[in-house]
Amino acid sequence: MAACRCRPPSRRSVPIVIVVDASVLVVALADDNQDGDTARARLWGESLQHRD
């Protein structure tokens, strides 16, 4: 079995970017069921950006 030649993960902090479709935001804003709760919980405290 060959040894793994993968590089170890970088220790630099890299921002994580989550790209969501408008339908995800609609669920987060309008759905009162578990799907809406899950979407709102994931997006809570995140900075939302949009294209012009």
Rosetta silent file (secondary structure, phi, psi, omega in degrees, C-alpha in Angstrom):
SEQUENCE: MAACRCRPPSRRSVPIVIVVDASVLVVALADDNQDGDTARARLWGESLQHRD
SCORE:     score description
SCORE:     0.000 S_00000001
   1 L     0.000  126.850 -177.885    0.000    0.000    0.000 S_00000001
   2 L   -76.100  147.279  177.999    1.499    3.359   -1.060 S_00000001
   3 L   -72.719  146.602  178.833    1.884    6.152    1.427 S_00000001
   4 L   -70.987  129.358  178.605   -0.447    9.125    1.051 S_00000001
   5 L  -103.388   21.463  179.757    1.307   12.069   -0.563 S_00000001
   6 L   -69.203  145.828  175.527   -1.485   14.487    0.331 S_00000001
   7 L   -78.095  143.386  176.230   -0.480   17.823    1.723 S_00000001
   8 L   -65.947  154.225 -179.791   -1.545   18.478    5.323 S_00000001
   9 L   -59.965  144.453  178.364   -4.322   21.061    5.675 S_00000001
  10 L   -68.521  145.723  178.000   -3.206   24.666    5.698 S_00000001
  11 L   -89.237   -2.154  177.810   -3.281   26.429    9.057 S_00000001
  12 L   -72.157  144.839  177.265   -4.359   29.682    7.405 S_00000001
  13 L   -79.796  125.715 -179.319   -7.874   30.808    8.102 S_00000001
  14 L  -119.378  126.026  179.846   -9.977   30.662    4.958 S_00000001
  15 L   -65.673  141.656  176.800  -13.459   32.207    4.918 S_00000001
  16 L   -94.311  130.790 -179.884  -16.260   29.790    4.147 S_00000001
  17 L  -114.057  127.100  176.694  -18.702   30.986    1.508 S_00000001
  18 L  -110.793  122.657  179.121  -22.178   29.518    1.270 S_00000001
  19 L  -101.993  122.556 -179.771  -24.028   30.211   -1.956 S_00000001
  20 L  -120.258  146.813  175.656  -27.792   29.914   -1.678 S_00000001
  21 L   -81.167  157.478  179.165  -30.494   30.106   -4.255 S_00000001
  22 H   -57.502  -29.854 -179.910  -33.434   32.479   -3.714 S_00000001
  23 H   -63.917  -30.406  176.857  -35.622   29.440   -3.036 S_00000001
  24 H   -67.285  -41.333  178.717  -33.597   28.746    0.129 S_00000001
  25 H   -66.871  -36.332  177.624  -34.280   32.258    1.360 S_00000001
  26 H   -62.266  -44.622  177.488  -37.979   31.875    0.600 S_00000001
  27 H   -61.364  -44.105 -178.524  -38.094   28.717    2.718 S_00000001
  28 H   -63.430  -34.043 -177.036  -36.176   30.456    5.514 S_00000001
  29 H   -88.700  -31.553 -169.116  -38.550   33.422    5.494 S_00000001
  30 H  -112.087  -23.234 -174.093  -41.912   31.799    4.796 S_00000001
  31 L   -85.405  122.917  178.940  -41.908   28.149    5.930 S_00000001
  32 L   -93.821    7.173 -179.889  -43.139   27.599    9.500 S_00000001
  33 L   -96.682 -168.162 -176.536  -42.297   23.886    9.457 S_00000001
  34 H   -62.396  -35.948  178.776  -39.056   22.015   10.136 S_00000001
  35 H   -60.693  -44.333  178.418  -37.552   22.951    6.734 S_00000001
  36 H   -64.844  -42.015  178.071  -37.934   26.649    7.530 S_00000001
  37 H   -60.703  -42.303  179.851  -36.547   26.163   11.040 S_00000001
  38 H   -65.231  -44.846  179.811  -33.529   24.336    9.614 S_00000001
  39 H   -63.815  -44.327  179.472  -32.889   27.012    6.966 S_00000001
  40 H   -64.210  -40.644  179.995  -33.231   29.857    9.496 S_00000001
  41 H   -62.966  -38.870 -178.738  -30.932   28.118   11.980 S_00000001
  42 H   -72.297  -34.308 -177.099  -28.220   27.673    9.328 S_00000001
  43 H   -87.942  -14.044 -177.436  -28.448   31.246    8.069 S_00000001
  44 L   -57.126  128.856  176.844  -28.736   32.867   11.518 S_00000001
  45 L    80.985   -1.507  179.426  -25.865   35.270   12.196 S_00000001
  46 L   -86.691  155.458  176.408  -24.463   34.998    8.679 S_00000001
  47 L   -90.764  119.683  179.597  -23.743   38.000    6.481 S_00000001
  48 L   -94.192  135.700  178.118  -25.946   37.927    3.394 S_00000001
  49 L  -125.067  159.438  177.886  -24.698   39.436    0.151 S_00000001
  50 L  -143.251  159.563  175.503  -26.356   39.779   -3.227 S_00000001
  51 L   -82.584  148.276  176.493  -25.461   40.515   -6.801 S_00000001
  52 L   -81.143    0.000    0.000  -26.488   43.847   -8.229 S_00000001
